[in-house]
PDB file of C-alpha atoms in Angstrom:
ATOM      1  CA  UNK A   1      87.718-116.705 229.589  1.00  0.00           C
ATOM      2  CA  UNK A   2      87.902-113.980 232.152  1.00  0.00           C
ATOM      3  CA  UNK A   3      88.709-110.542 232.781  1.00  0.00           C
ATOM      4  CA  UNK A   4      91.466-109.798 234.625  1.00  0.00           C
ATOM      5  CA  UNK A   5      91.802-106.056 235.584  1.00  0.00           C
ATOM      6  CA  UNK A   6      90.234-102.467 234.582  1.00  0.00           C
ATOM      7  CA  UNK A   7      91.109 -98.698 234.601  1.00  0.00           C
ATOM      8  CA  UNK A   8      89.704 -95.615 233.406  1.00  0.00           C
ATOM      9  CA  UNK A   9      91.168 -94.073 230.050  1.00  0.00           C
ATOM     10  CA  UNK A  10      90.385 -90.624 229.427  1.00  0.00           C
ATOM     11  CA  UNK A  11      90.956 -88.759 226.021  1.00  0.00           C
ATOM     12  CA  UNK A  12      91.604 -85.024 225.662  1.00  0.00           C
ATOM     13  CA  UNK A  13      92.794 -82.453 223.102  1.00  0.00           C
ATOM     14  CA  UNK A  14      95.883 -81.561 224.649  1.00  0.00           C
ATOM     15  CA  UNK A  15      97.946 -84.675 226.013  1.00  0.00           C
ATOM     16  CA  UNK A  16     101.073 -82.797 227.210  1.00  0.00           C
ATOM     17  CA  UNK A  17      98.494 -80.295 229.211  1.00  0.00           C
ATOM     18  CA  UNK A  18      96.292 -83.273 230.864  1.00  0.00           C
ATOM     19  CA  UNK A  19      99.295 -85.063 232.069  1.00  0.00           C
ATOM     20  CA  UNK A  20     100.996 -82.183 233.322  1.00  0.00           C
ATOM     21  CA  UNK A  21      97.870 -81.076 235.777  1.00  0.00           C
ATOM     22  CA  UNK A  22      97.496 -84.992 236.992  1.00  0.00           C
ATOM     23  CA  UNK A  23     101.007 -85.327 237.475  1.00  0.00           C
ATOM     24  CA  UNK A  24     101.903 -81.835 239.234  1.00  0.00           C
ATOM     25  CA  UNK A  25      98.064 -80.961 241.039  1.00  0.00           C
ATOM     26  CA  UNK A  26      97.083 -85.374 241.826  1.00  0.00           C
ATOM     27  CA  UNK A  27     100.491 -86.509 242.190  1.00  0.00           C
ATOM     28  CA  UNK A  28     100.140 -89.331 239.425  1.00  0.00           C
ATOM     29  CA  UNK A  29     103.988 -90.643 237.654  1.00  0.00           C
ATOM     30  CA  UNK A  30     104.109 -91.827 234.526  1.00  0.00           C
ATOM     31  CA  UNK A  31     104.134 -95.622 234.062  1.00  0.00           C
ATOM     32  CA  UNK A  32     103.793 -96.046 230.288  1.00  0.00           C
ATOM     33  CA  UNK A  33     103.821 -93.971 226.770  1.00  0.00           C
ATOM     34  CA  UNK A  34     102.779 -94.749 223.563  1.00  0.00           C
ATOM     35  CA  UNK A  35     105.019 -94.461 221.130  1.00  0.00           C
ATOM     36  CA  UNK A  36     107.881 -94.382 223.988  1.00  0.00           C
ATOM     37  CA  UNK A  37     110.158 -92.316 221.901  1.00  0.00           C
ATOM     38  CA  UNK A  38     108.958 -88.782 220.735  1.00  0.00           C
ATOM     39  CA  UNK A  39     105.489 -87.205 221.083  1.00  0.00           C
ATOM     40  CA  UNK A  40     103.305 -89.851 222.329  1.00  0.00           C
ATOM     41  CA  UNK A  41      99.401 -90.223 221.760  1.00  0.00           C
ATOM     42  CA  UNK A  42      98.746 -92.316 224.887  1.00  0.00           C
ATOM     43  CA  UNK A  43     100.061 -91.938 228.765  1.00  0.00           C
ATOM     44  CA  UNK A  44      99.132 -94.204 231.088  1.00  0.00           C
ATOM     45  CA  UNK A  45     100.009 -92.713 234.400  1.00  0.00           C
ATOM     46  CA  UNK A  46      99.665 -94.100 238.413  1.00  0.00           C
ATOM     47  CA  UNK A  47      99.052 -93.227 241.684  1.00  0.00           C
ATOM     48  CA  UNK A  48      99.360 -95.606 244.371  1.00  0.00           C
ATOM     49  CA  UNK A  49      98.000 -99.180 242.639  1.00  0.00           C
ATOM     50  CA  UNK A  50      95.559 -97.050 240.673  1.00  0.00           C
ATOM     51  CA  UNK A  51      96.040 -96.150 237.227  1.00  0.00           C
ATOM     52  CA  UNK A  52      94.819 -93.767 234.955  1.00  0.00           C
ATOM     53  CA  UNK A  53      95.129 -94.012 231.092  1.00  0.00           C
ATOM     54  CA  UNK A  54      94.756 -90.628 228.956  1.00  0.00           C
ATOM     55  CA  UNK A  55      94.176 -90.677 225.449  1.00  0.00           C
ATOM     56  CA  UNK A  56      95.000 -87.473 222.731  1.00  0.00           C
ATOM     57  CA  UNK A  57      92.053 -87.286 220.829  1.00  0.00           C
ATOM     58  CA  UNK A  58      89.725 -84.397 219.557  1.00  0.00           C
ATOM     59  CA  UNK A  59      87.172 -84.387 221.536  1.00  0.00           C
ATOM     60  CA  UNK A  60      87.023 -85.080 225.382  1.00  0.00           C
ATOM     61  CA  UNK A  61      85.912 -88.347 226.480  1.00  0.00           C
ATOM     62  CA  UNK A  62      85.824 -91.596 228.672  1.00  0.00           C
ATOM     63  CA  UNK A  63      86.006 -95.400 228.221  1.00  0.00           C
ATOM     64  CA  UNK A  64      86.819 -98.106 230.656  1.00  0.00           C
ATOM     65  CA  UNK A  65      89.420-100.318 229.571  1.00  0.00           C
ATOM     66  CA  UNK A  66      88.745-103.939 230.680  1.00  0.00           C
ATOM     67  CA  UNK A  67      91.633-106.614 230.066  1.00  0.00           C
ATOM     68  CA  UNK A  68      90.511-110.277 229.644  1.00  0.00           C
ATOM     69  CA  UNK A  69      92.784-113.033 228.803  1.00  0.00           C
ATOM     70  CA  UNK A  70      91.508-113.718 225.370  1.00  0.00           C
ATOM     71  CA  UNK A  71      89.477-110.623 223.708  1.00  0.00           C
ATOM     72  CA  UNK A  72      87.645-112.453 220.859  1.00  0.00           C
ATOM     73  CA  UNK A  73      86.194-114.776 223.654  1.00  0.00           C
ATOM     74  CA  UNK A  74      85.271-111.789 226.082  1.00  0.00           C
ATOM     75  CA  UNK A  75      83.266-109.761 222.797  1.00  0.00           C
ATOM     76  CA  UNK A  76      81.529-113.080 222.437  1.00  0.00           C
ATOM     77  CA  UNK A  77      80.287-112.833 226.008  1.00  0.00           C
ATOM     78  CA  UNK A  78      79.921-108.973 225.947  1.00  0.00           C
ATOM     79  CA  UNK A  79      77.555-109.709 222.509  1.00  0.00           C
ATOM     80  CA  UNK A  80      75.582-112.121 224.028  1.00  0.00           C
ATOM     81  CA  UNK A  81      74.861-109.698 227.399  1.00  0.00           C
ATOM     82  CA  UNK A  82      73.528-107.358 224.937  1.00  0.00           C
ATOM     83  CA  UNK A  83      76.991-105.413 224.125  1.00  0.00           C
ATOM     84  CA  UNK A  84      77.310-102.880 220.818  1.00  0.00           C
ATOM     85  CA  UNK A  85      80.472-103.934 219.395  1.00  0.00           C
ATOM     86  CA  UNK A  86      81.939-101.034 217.791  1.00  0.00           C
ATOM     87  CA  UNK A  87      84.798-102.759 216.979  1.00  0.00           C
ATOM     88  CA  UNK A  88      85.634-105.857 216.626  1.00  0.00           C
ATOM     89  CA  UNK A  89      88.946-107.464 217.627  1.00  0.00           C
ATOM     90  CA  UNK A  90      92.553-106.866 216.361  1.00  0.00           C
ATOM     91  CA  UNK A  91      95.759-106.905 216.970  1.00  0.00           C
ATOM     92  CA  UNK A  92      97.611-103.403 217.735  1.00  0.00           C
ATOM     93  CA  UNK A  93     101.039-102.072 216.870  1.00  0.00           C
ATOM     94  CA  UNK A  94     102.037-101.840 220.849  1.00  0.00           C
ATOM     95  CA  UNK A  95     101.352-105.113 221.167  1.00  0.00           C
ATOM     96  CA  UNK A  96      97.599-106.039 222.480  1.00  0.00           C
ATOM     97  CA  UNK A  97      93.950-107.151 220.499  1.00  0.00           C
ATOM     98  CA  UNK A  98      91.830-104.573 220.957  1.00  0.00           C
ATOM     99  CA  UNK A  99      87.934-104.352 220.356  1.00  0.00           C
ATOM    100  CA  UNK A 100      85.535-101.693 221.327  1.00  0.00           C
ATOM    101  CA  UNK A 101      82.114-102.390 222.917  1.00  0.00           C
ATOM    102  CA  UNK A 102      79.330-100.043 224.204  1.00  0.00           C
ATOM    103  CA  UNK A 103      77.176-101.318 226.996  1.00  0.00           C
ATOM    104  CA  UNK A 104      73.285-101.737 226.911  1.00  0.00           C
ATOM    105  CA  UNK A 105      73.463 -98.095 228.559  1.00  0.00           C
ATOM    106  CA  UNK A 106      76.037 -96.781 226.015  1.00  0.00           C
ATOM    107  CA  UNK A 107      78.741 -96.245 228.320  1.00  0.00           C
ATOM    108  CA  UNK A 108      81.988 -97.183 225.960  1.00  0.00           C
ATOM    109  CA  UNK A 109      84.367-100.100 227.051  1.00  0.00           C
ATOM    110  CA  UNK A 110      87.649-101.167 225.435  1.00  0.00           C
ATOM    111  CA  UNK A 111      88.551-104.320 225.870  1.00  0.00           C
ATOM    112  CA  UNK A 112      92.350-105.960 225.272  1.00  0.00           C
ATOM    113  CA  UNK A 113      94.458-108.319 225.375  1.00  0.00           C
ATOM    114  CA  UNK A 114      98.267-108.908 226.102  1.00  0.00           C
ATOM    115  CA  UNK A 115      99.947-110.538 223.183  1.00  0.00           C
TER     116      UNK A 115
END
């Protein structure tokens, strides 16, 4: 098992507003949207190789989003380094396992997997 890649997802209360001020003040472009056809509840946007993944949710918020090639095997490993899983793994509608894990210092991961 190993982890393959990471990026910073952000959630805040107003999607549209967020993306707007990282797109038009950062110069970010959106890459992906979830769902792709009318209002979407996740925008993962880029600048450069960098990429930036914001959220709608309630409340503001962070979590680093950590991609491993098989996510039941990485919550295994993140469990055994002393990992709160919050979450355990399954499989999501857009196509990837998720889990959610908080680290021994309670910083909040998500952790996926392509299916």
């Amino acid at each position: 098992m190993a982890f393959t890649e990471a990026f910073p997802v952000i959630t805040v209360p107003d999607l549209p507003t967020a993306v707007a001020f990282y797109r038009d003040a950062l110069g970010f472009t959106e890459h992906y949207r979830f769902p792709a056809e009318g209002d979407p509840v996740f925008v993962t946007l880029r600048l450069g190789t960098s990429e930036l993944g914001i959220g709608a949710d309630a409340t503001a918020g962070y979590e680093l989003c950590v991609y491993a090639d098989d996510c039941d095997e990485a919550v295994a490993t993140l469990r055994e380094a002393g990992g709160k899983i919050v979450a355990e793994p399954a499989d999501q509608p857009w196509g990837e396992r998720l889990a959610r894990v908080v680290d021994p210092a309670g910083h909040r991961l998500m952790v996926l997997t392509r299916l």
